[in-house]
Amino acid sequence: MELSVIIVNYNVKHFLEQCLYSVRQALKKTSGEIIVIDNCSADNSLSYLRPAFPDVRFIANRENSGFARACNQGWKESRGRYILFLNPDTILPEDCFETCIRFLDQHPEAGALGIKMLDGSGHFLKESKRAFPSPLTSLYKLFGLSRLFPASPHFSRYHLGHLDENKNNEVDVLAGAFMMIRKDVLDQVGGFDERFFMYGEDVDLSYRIQEAGFKNYYFAGSSIIHFKGESTRKGSMNYVRMFYTAMSLFVRKHYGGGKAGLFNGLIHMAIWFRAALTALGQFIRRIGLPLIDAVVILCSFWLMKEIWSQYVRPGIEYENRLLWIAIPGYTIIYLLTAYYAGLYDKWYKWSELIRSSAIATITLLAAYSLLPEQFRFSRAIVLFGAVLAFLLISLLRLLLVRTNVISSDRQKEEHSAFVIAGTAAEYEQVLRLLEEAGFHQPVMGRLAVDPADGSALGHYKNLPALTRMLPFREVIFCQGHLSFAAIIESIRQLPPGLTARIHAAGSHSVIGSDSKDSSGEAVSKESSYQLADPYNRRLKRLLDVLFSLVGLLSFPVQLFLVTKPFSFFRNCFSVLFAKKTWVGYAGSADALPALLPAVLACNGLPAGNPSSLTEESIQLTDDWYAREYKPWLDLKLIGRAYRRLGG
């Protein structure tokens, strides 16, 4: 057997689905096997993929054991002359394995090979070729000199910027996203060092391959797409901590004396420097943004109170003691309501700001009307203060979007049009998939993949000219009549402002990513489930917590209302600490959005109780619950089965 392809998966089943289709095509020209190690994914990866890929050997871990350990698991099970460690968020051309193996066969001094990698927009990924970390290269990278002088052999040594990305070269470090190694070399030097949980394990193995007398090569004779963003996102605090901890471990392991001390000092300086920048960005995006909004809202109410008392109702005096309680209270209510209405979701949307502000204002006025008379001071101040807060928050969001502190989803909100590159049959298939997924962006039409096809908007190779004539911003490439190699080449040549997605023949998803720093996105039938929407999941969790608190606070009353009150009491604690949810699936529901174990099944019976319904009926019930979920459904089911909530 020529090749063993080893892929570690963690919660990226749709990306892995497309990857496996491309690997399967590439193996048609090479004898090999595919081994997938699943690191305890929570997205039902195995039950989703196993039926479609009976030729793949799946290994299920009971915990997330880390990338290095999972790779070693696959290596020990492998039988190929060459071992390829491959990321699940990659797409390969059909000739990839054939050309890589030919290169290695022609270079007996080569111990391992990396490849030219492109991001989801077709841009070259600099980590395709790297040098070993050193104090100076790390310092240049840390202070941005490598960006200022990207082609300098001195300042940009970390990413070997002076080497032509379109030529084969001997390099130091190969990326773990695509690392093809001779089996006998791997047996000699050993697998990945399992002390590296994530990041740095590829640097360490590359170093040991060179230490053993072999060479590492960057191969430009083929290109792959690497979507990235499937695990720890770049720029996150967790990424900074894990990356620099891995570098520190590498230095302690391979560098000695004063060099190690200097390097570790620089690494710790880098950790603090990057952590400070990351913390500042995250503070604004996650914590600081609500705090800034709180200040804006607080000032809006206070300013409106001053305007009202001086110019509208100058004869009325408001007690400071009352204002110090009421205005902060209104601010907290406004913020909490806006949060659960979606104001602080991943992407900033103008529509979400309008919706969350409207809901918060209505909630605020409703809460105001329920207050005792002594705690009210003016309904008009509350209303106009909320309106002023909305206007100021809108201006603030506009400023933060313009300065790239937060991301806007303007294109998605405006439902930018897209086209589908494929045959007429592929076009219809993808349209059905998108319809099932609840994908509402307008489709402009089809791009032909056959030059003789005159029934389409144009040919996919004429994208630059078509974008000047038609207002579409997205292309879905259908693999089938088009090869993966042709799709990768087309993505590499995409005009600016155009993004791409990929759909493999036989698959049930469409995947894509706008850049190397943005998380990849998948569209599938599951996307249409209301229960997969973060907004609904957040409301479901809020309902779980509130009902549990009410149940605990009124526990003596439950002795008479619930048949098993002490079991109900335990369930309240389990739900409160996110061990259970009050309402969930009646069956296994492997293909549905993941939920915690349920107290009450969505068919109205206590979870785990035998049902007279057939397995098919249970599946249909679960599917309906996930697809049509609204919070009131949980309330309705809880009300009907209240007495049985103790089990």
XYZ file of C-alpha atoms in Angstrom:
647
model
C 0.000 0.000 0.000
C 1.363 3.382 -1.039
C -0.356 5.855 1.271
C -2.170 6.082 4.601
C -4.163 9.308 5.045
C -4.712 10.175 8.713
C -7.268 12.863 9.606
C -8.128 14.089 13.111
C -11.671 15.433 13.422
C -13.196 17.628 16.091
C -16.661 19.070 15.449
C -16.210 19.855 11.736
C -18.242 17.105 10.093
C -19.302 19.126 7.021
C -15.741 20.219 6.266
C -14.564 16.653 6.798
C -17.322 15.424 4.474
C -16.035 17.583 1.599
C -12.434 16.694 2.476
C -13.143 12.953 2.340
C -14.753 13.265 -1.087
C -11.626 15.009 -2.380
C -9.307 12.460 -0.709
C -11.333 9.622 -2.187
C -10.900 11.115 -5.673
C -7.152 11.591 -5.154
C -6.753 7.970 -4.036
C -8.122 6.712 -7.356
C -4.632 7.161 -8.781
C -2.826 5.773 -5.708
C -3.373 2.701 -3.552
C -4.134 3.784 -0.024
C -6.369 3.927 3.030
C -8.155 6.656 5.002
C -8.153 6.667 8.809
C -10.259 9.242 10.687
C -9.736 9.714 14.429
C -12.657 11.548 16.012
C -11.668 13.392 19.196
C -15.033 13.073 20.949
C -16.916 15.469 18.669
C -20.251 16.760 19.924
C -21.726 17.336 16.439
C -22.594 13.669 15.687
C -19.757 13.489 13.155
C -19.466 9.703 13.092
C -23.154 8.892 12.686
C -23.327 11.498 9.897
C -20.240 10.344 7.973
C -20.043 6.564 8.427
C -22.940 5.679 6.094
C -21.478 7.806 3.266
C -17.906 6.525 3.664
C -17.900 2.769 4.341
C -14.353 2.606 2.941
C -13.009 4.905 5.685
C -11.789 3.499 8.994
C -13.250 5.624 11.802
C -11.757 5.546 15.314
C -13.830 7.168 18.068
C -12.054 8.611 21.121
C -13.978 9.073 24.340
C -12.238 12.371 25.063
C -10.427 15.100 23.174
C -6.925 13.662 23.469
C -5.262 16.414 21.437
C -4.026 16.543 17.862
C -0.623 14.903 18.448
C -1.934 11.863 20.325
C -4.763 11.318 17.847
C -2.311 11.486 14.915
C -0.135 8.877 16.615
C -3.182 6.641 17.021
C -3.728 6.736 13.278
C -0.027 6.214 12.507
C 0.066 3.038 14.636
C -2.942 1.693 12.691
C -1.515 2.602 9.272
C -0.079 0.288 6.617
C 1.073 2.667 3.871
C 4.618 3.267 2.621
C 3.912 6.975 3.125
C 1.904 8.593 5.936
C -0.061 11.787 5.308
C -1.270 13.783 8.303
C -4.095 15.902 6.902
C -6.437 18.486 8.413
C -10.186 17.895 7.956
C -10.768 21.426 6.618
C -8.782 20.853 3.414
C -9.696 20.209 -0.218
C -7.233 18.335 -2.442
C -6.877 18.135 -6.237
C -7.138 14.735 -7.904
C -3.427 14.521 -8.780
C -2.214 15.588 -5.331
C -1.054 12.223 -3.978
C 0.373 11.066 -7.282
C 2.580 14.137 -7.751
C 3.695 14.278 -4.097
C 4.706 10.609 -4.015
C 6.521 10.969 -7.332
C 8.512 13.895 -5.913
C 9.443 11.918 -2.781
C 10.449 8.890 -4.860
C 12.710 11.138 -6.947
C 14.297 12.671 -3.825
C 15.477 9.830 -1.571
C 17.073 12.381 0.792
C 13.586 13.778 1.551
C 12.107 12.624 4.819
C 8.900 14.638 4.590
C 6.972 16.961 2.308
C 4.624 19.895 2.759
C 2.518 21.545 0.087
C 1.394 24.909 -1.239
C -1.735 25.886 0.728
C -4.373 28.475 -0.191
C -7.075 29.930 2.021
C -10.773 29.925 1.161
C -10.333 33.027 -1.000
C -7.426 31.581 -2.968
C -4.662 33.539 -1.225
C -1.360 31.856 -0.432
C -0.943 30.758 3.196
C 2.501 31.786 4.425
C 2.696 28.925 6.925
C 3.118 26.551 3.974
C 6.874 27.147 4.373
C 8.595 28.165 7.592
C 11.958 28.268 9.331
C 12.629 26.994 12.819
C 11.871 29.592 15.484
C 14.824 31.548 16.824
C 15.122 34.595 19.095
C 15.620 37.016 16.207
C 12.976 35.601 13.856
C 10.489 35.608 16.726
C 11.416 39.185 17.601
C 10.969 40.338 13.994
C 7.597 38.596 13.802
C 6.487 39.943 17.174
C 7.220 43.594 16.320
C 5.817 43.426 12.789
C 9.089 43.716 10.864
C 8.270 40.549 8.926
C 5.111 42.279 7.653
C 6.970 45.438 6.710
C 9.611 43.463 4.780
C 7.743 40.346 3.579
C 10.427 39.301 1.045
C 13.445 39.889 3.266
C 15.564 36.764 3.956
C 16.510 38.397 7.262
C 13.374 40.031 8.671
C 10.891 37.589 7.111
C 12.806 34.404 7.815
C 10.000 32.912 9.941
C 7.825 32.402 6.835
C 10.810 32.220 4.453
C 9.418 35.169 2.536
C 12.416 35.304 0.209
C 11.583 31.870 -1.253
C 9.312 31.793 -4.309
C 5.971 30.246 -3.350
C 5.710 28.748 -6.862
C 8.982 26.797 -6.666
C 9.974 23.662 -4.756
C 12.376 24.404 -1.905
C 14.064 22.764 1.019
C 12.583 24.240 4.214
C 12.769 23.681 7.962
C 9.156 23.367 9.108
C 6.194 21.647 7.459
C 2.626 22.522 8.404
C 0.687 19.838 10.251
C -2.297 20.567 7.995
C -0.559 18.570 5.234
C 2.511 16.586 6.236
C 3.511 13.595 4.094
C 6.248 11.487 5.702
C 7.985 8.257 4.749
C 6.790 5.453 7.022
C 10.336 4.241 7.682
C 11.418 7.781 8.634
C 8.495 8.086 11.040
C 9.355 4.688 12.550
C 12.919 5.921 13.055
C 12.264 9.366 14.575
C 8.968 8.555 16.307
C 5.592 10.223 15.905
C 4.353 13.527 17.270
C 5.406 14.479 20.788
C 2.155 14.164 22.738
C 3.168 16.893 25.179
C 2.122 19.296 22.420
C -1.679 19.320 22.741
C -2.134 21.641 19.754
C 0.374 23.824 17.862
C 4.120 23.224 17.790
C 3.926 19.466 17.253
C 4.640 19.919 13.531
C 7.667 22.143 14.318
C 9.017 19.536 16.732
C 8.580 16.625 14.305
C 10.108 18.631 11.445
C 13.128 19.332 13.675
C 13.583 15.657 14.562
C 13.336 14.633 10.887
C 16.196 17.013 10.065
C 18.158 15.841 13.104
C 17.946 12.297 11.747
C 19.681 13.436 8.538
C 16.667 13.842 6.242
C 15.412 16.931 4.415
C 12.001 18.631 4.574
C 10.631 19.946 1.297
C 8.032 22.529 0.369
C 6.305 21.222 -2.768
C 4.746 23.790 -5.130
C 3.763 21.280 -7.824
C 0.245 21.010 -6.396
C -2.034 23.252 -4.295
C -4.689 22.530 -1.684
C -7.380 24.662 -0.049
C -7.038 25.004 3.725
C -10.084 26.756 5.134
C -8.761 27.092 8.700
C -10.625 28.257 11.785
C -12.017 24.849 12.702
C -10.545 24.670 16.173
C -8.889 27.457 18.177
C -9.270 30.705 16.269
C -6.290 32.922 15.556
C -6.340 36.029 17.683
C -8.234 34.379 20.547
C -6.695 34.332 24.011
C -6.687 30.543 23.922
C -4.743 30.598 20.642
C -2.126 32.981 22.071
C -1.688 30.872 25.194
C -1.508 27.517 23.392
C 0.747 28.747 20.563
C 3.366 30.413 22.722
C 3.277 27.632 25.318
C 4.041 25.215 22.484
C 6.938 27.408 21.315
C 8.300 27.541 24.864
C 8.135 23.741 25.094
C 9.955 23.428 21.770
C 12.750 25.756 22.931
C 13.229 23.945 26.244
C 13.359 20.638 24.406
C 15.775 21.494 21.576
C 17.743 24.624 22.514
C 20.144 24.775 25.422
C 22.149 27.304 27.401
C 21.854 31.043 26.992
C 20.002 30.748 23.703
C 17.153 28.919 25.408
C 17.052 31.506 28.188
C 16.985 34.415 25.737
C 14.364 32.724 23.573
C 12.151 31.889 26.526
C 12.421 35.480 27.688
C 11.305 36.697 24.263
C 8.522 34.138 24.183
C 7.173 35.286 27.531
C 7.425 38.892 26.367
C 5.514 37.866 23.230
C 2.885 36.110 25.329
C 2.300 39.222 27.442
C 2.381 41.547 24.439
C 0.021 39.455 22.293
C -2.156 38.623 25.274
C -2.551 42.326 26.048
C -3.590 43.096 22.454
C -5.884 40.076 22.343
C -7.378 40.884 25.722
C -8.084 44.456 24.628
C -9.839 43.284 21.447
C -11.792 40.599 23.285
C -12.673 43.011 26.069
C -14.291 45.337 23.549
C -15.999 42.539 21.597
C -17.250 40.407 24.481
C -17.161 42.267 27.764
C -16.229 45.823 26.916
C -18.958 46.231 24.333
C -21.780 45.616 26.833
C -19.971 47.827 29.354
C -19.559 50.611 26.803
C -23.231 50.182 25.892
C -24.103 50.345 29.596
C -22.327 53.687 29.908
C -24.068 54.954 26.756
C -27.492 53.814 27.994
C -26.887 55.190 31.477
C -25.819 58.555 30.068
C -28.796 58.559 27.683
C -31.307 58.150 30.515
C -29.481 60.694 32.676
C -29.225 63.214 29.834
C -32.888 62.778 28.984
C -33.774 63.289 32.657
C -31.790 66.558 32.664
C -33.425 67.785 29.434
C -36.888 66.811 30.669
C -36.510 68.425 34.096
C -34.996 71.665 32.741
C -36.897 72.292 29.488
C -40.075 70.172 29.436
C -41.188 69.897 33.071
C -38.993 72.461 34.882
C -41.172 72.484 37.972
C -40.579 68.837 38.853
C -37.672 67.717 41.049
C -36.556 64.092 40.989
C -34.943 62.612 44.073
C -31.294 61.656 43.547
C -31.792 58.568 45.700
C -34.533 57.398 43.349
C -32.488 58.176 40.247
C -29.463 56.244 41.517
C -31.691 53.165 41.811
C -34.011 53.579 38.830
C -31.623 54.593 36.031
C -29.024 51.822 36.679
C -31.931 49.391 37.032
C -33.353 50.421 33.665
C -29.872 50.119 32.144
C -29.473 46.547 33.416
C -32.925 45.558 32.117
C -32.147 47.121 28.737
C -28.799 45.299 28.441
C -30.113 41.898 29.523
C -33.025 42.105 27.113
C -30.769 43.251 24.267
C -28.364 40.364 24.953
C -31.072 37.732 24.704
C -32.479 39.488 21.639
C -29.160 38.902 19.840
C -27.330 42.237 20.084
C -24.042 40.585 21.086
C -23.986 37.736 18.588
C -20.860 36.944 16.545
C -21.698 39.374 13.750
C -23.047 42.887 14.091
C -26.262 43.362 12.134
C -28.245 46.571 11.798
C -31.469 44.560 11.879
C -30.409 42.895 15.163
C -29.714 46.308 16.713
C -33.181 47.546 15.728
C -34.857 44.360 16.968
C -32.951 44.162 20.252
C -33.460 47.876 20.973
C -37.193 47.626 20.255
C -37.594 44.548 22.469
C -35.516 46.143 25.236
C -37.590 49.350 25.121
C -40.900 47.453 25.260
C -39.589 45.296 28.137
C -38.405 48.407 29.938
C -41.775 50.133 29.608
C -43.563 46.975 30.740
C -41.290 46.673 33.771
C -41.813 50.377 34.503
C -45.599 49.943 34.524
C -45.312 47.152 37.108
C -43.218 49.203 39.532
C -44.815 50.712 42.665
C -45.694 54.384 42.281
C -42.848 55.557 44.537
C -40.248 54.085 42.137
C -41.598 55.736 38.980
C -40.509 59.159 37.782
C -41.458 59.588 34.094
C -42.520 57.210 31.341
C -41.415 59.776 28.740
C -37.859 59.807 30.138
C -37.752 56.023 29.835
C -39.057 56.074 26.240
C -36.952 58.951 24.916
C -33.919 57.754 26.882
C -34.200 54.390 25.127
C -34.516 56.099 21.734
C -31.450 58.250 22.447
C -29.554 55.141 23.575
C -30.441 53.412 20.302
C -29.139 56.349 18.242
C -25.879 56.593 20.203
C -25.289 52.822 20.090
C -25.894 52.897 16.320
C -23.211 55.568 15.893
C -20.859 53.640 18.162
C -21.349 50.405 16.172
C -20.730 52.252 12.922
C -17.438 53.580 14.305
C -16.338 50.138 15.576
C -17.188 48.469 12.259
C -15.318 51.152 10.284
C -12.233 50.657 12.483
C -12.503 46.813 12.182
C -12.854 46.337 15.933
C -16.053 44.343 15.356
C -17.224 42.515 12.248
C -20.297 43.430 10.267
C -22.504 40.926 8.494
C -23.794 43.563 6.108
C -23.369 41.479 2.978
C -25.279 38.545 4.433
C -27.985 40.813 5.816
C -28.460 42.424 2.445
C -28.841 38.939 0.930
C -26.109 39.374 -1.664
C -26.754 37.337 -4.766
C -24.808 34.247 -5.743
C -24.321 32.023 -8.777
C -23.779 28.270 -9.058
C -21.087 26.842 -11.319
C -22.169 23.407 -12.515
C -24.310 21.429 -14.917
C -28.084 21.924 -15.000
C -28.572 18.801 -12.848
C -25.953 19.941 -10.306
C -27.558 23.381 -10.223
C -30.966 21.913 -9.350
C -29.440 19.638 -6.701
C -27.658 22.500 -4.957
C -30.783 24.673 -5.115
C -32.763 21.944 -3.334
C -30.036 21.618 -0.691
C -29.989 25.370 -0.096
C -33.777 25.482 0.114
C -33.778 22.686 2.724
C -31.079 24.583 4.621
C -33.180 27.758 4.730
C -30.560 29.639 2.693
C -32.378 32.791 1.563
C -29.792 34.644 -0.514
C -31.080 35.276 -4.048
C -29.637 33.109 -6.824
C -28.886 34.903 -10.079
C -28.464 31.743 -12.110
C -26.011 29.161 -13.314
C -22.493 29.343 -14.725
C -21.754 26.735 -17.371
C -18.875 24.301 -16.935
C -19.032 23.131 -20.548
C -18.009 25.700 -23.208
C -20.754 24.347 -25.506
C -23.484 25.035 -22.905
C -25.330 28.153 -24.044
C -28.187 27.991 -21.539
C -26.280 29.609 -18.631
C -25.366 33.162 -17.652
C -21.851 32.548 -18.888
C -18.873 30.257 -18.458
C -17.235 29.894 -15.047
C -13.835 30.819 -16.479
C -15.185 34.281 -17.390
C -15.839 35.307 -13.769
C -13.912 38.627 -13.942
C -16.040 39.848 -16.864
C -19.283 38.507 -15.371
C -18.731 40.291 -12.039
C -18.550 43.601 -13.906
C -21.918 42.938 -15.548
C -23.854 41.124 -12.812
C -24.164 42.053 -9.100
C -23.277 38.702 -7.486
C -20.700 38.313 -4.705
C -20.574 34.559 -4.176
C -19.918 31.483 -6.326
C -20.784 27.914 -5.389
C -18.564 25.503 -7.316
C -20.090 22.059 -7.875
C -17.609 19.210 -8.023
C -18.701 16.523 -10.448
C -18.366 17.713 -13.997
C -15.757 20.093 -12.568
C -12.761 18.447 -10.905
C -11.464 19.521 -7.501
C -8.297 20.649 -9.280
C -10.288 22.965 -11.585
C -12.212 24.375 -8.602
C -9.005 25.083 -6.663
C -7.494 26.824 -9.681
C -10.669 28.907 -10.129
C -10.649 29.942 -6.462
C -6.988 30.936 -6.817
C -7.979 33.325 -9.614
C -11.119 34.783 -7.994
C -11.647 38.511 -8.646
C -11.436 40.778 -5.555
C -14.662 40.957 -3.556
C -15.878 37.535 -4.686
C -16.091 34.607 -2.270
C -16.378 30.900 -3.031
C -18.075 27.818 -1.645
C -17.643 24.164 -2.615
C -20.139 21.327 -2.971
C -18.841 17.827 -3.723
C -20.975 15.439 -5.765
C -22.962 13.205 -3.412
C -22.422 15.389 -0.357
C -25.112 17.052 1.750
C -23.393 20.347 2.514
C -21.754 23.418 1.018
C -18.639 24.850 2.667
C -16.593 28.018 2.366
C -14.502 30.630 4.153
C -13.744 34.240 3.295
C -10.146 34.354 4.520
C -7.422 32.652 6.537
C -8.554 34.406 9.719
C -12.308 33.830 9.498
C -13.951 30.661 10.674
C -15.178 28.417 7.900
C -18.925 28.204 7.404
C -21.022 25.240 6.319
C -24.535 25.209 4.890
C -26.515 21.988 5.219
C -29.966 20.678 5.969
C -29.137 21.165 9.648
C -28.852 24.914 9.056
C -32.637 25.057 8.706
C -33.221 23.748 12.235
C -34.479 26.505 14.511
C -32.762 24.716 17.381
C -29.384 25.284 15.685
C -29.880 29.073 15.822
C -27.711 30.552 18.637
C -30.534 32.967 19.453
C -33.007 30.138 20.114
C -30.433 28.063 21.983
C -29.717 31.041 24.219
C -33.433 31.492 24.942
C -33.807 27.777 25.628
C -30.988 27.923 28.164
C -32.512 31.040 29.752
C -35.861 29.270 30.060
C -34.136 26.225 31.617
C -32.377 28.381 34.208
C -35.430 30.487 35.100
C -37.742 27.482 35.464
C -35.143 25.688 37.621
C -34.801 28.709 39.894
C -38.580 29.035 40.219
C -38.797 25.321 40.989
C -36.135 25.551 43.706
C -37.497 28.727 45.279
C -41.014 27.265 45.434
C -39.897 23.787 46.433
C -42.320 23.285 49.358
C -45.195 23.876 46.941
C -43.793 21.211 44.590
C -44.395 18.551 47.281
C -48.063 18.751 46.302
C -47.727 19.441 42.564
C -45.119 16.885 41.417
C -45.412 13.123 41.855
C -41.705 12.682 42.698
C -40.734 15.994 44.327
C -37.211 15.014 45.434
C -36.354 13.780 41.936
C -37.753 17.075 40.638
C -35.453 18.877 43.071
C -32.443 16.939 41.693
C -33.524 17.719 38.141
C -33.656 21.428 38.953
C -30.016 21.326 40.067
C -28.990 19.211 37.049
C -30.581 21.684 34.638
C -29.220 24.690 36.533
C -25.645 23.354 36.244
C -26.069 22.448 32.549
C -26.112 18.689 33.063
C -29.630 18.358 31.625
C -32.268 20.346 29.767
C -35.958 20.322 30.698
C -37.172 19.364 27.210
C -35.156 17.388 24.654
C -35.251 14.564 22.160
C -37.227 11.368 22.518
C -34.687 9.279 20.559
C -30.963 9.305 19.869
C -31.310 12.138 17.285
C -27.706 11.794 16.115
C -28.280 13.884 12.983
C -29.978 16.772 14.818
C -28.492 19.785 16.665
C -26.919 18.498 19.868
C -28.840 18.871 23.141
C -28.132 17.966 26.744
C -29.885 14.862 28.147
C -33.551 15.684 28.685
C -35.835 15.482 31.692
C -38.891 15.488 29.428
C -38.930 14.202 25.850
C -40.511 16.326 23.163
C -43.265 13.708 22.775
C -44.494 14.641 26.268
C -43.146 11.560 28.094
C -40.391 11.514 30.711
C -37.069 10.926 28.944
C -36.028 7.294 28.834
C -39.555 5.936 29.306
C -40.684 3.310 26.794
C -42.964 4.656 24.079
C -45.618 2.969 21.970
C -44.475 5.056 18.993
C -42.391 3.408 16.282
C -38.749 4.371 15.888
C -39.626 6.221 12.690
C -42.340 8.220 14.489
C -39.914 9.165 17.264
C -37.382 10.353 14.679
C -40.046 12.445 12.951
C -41.094 13.953 16.302
C -37.504 14.862 17.160
C -36.940 16.297 13.692
C -40.087 18.429 13.976
C -39.046 19.669 17.437
C -35.580 20.707 16.201
C -36.875 22.260 12.985
C -39.822 24.193 14.416
C -38.426 24.992 17.873
C -39.706 28.050 19.693
C -39.355 28.682 23.447
C -43.110 28.508 23.949
C -42.974 24.847 22.835
C -40.929 23.993 25.938
C -43.335 25.928 28.160
C -46.299 24.147 26.601
C -44.759 20.687 27.083
C -43.650 21.489 30.642
C -47.157 22.701 31.503
C -48.794 19.547 30.138
C -46.397 17.151 31.885
C -45.733 19.181 35.029
C -46.576 16.395 37.465
C -44.104 14.041 35.737
C -41.076 16.371 35.873
C -39.607 14.315 38.707
C -39.236 11.356 36.331
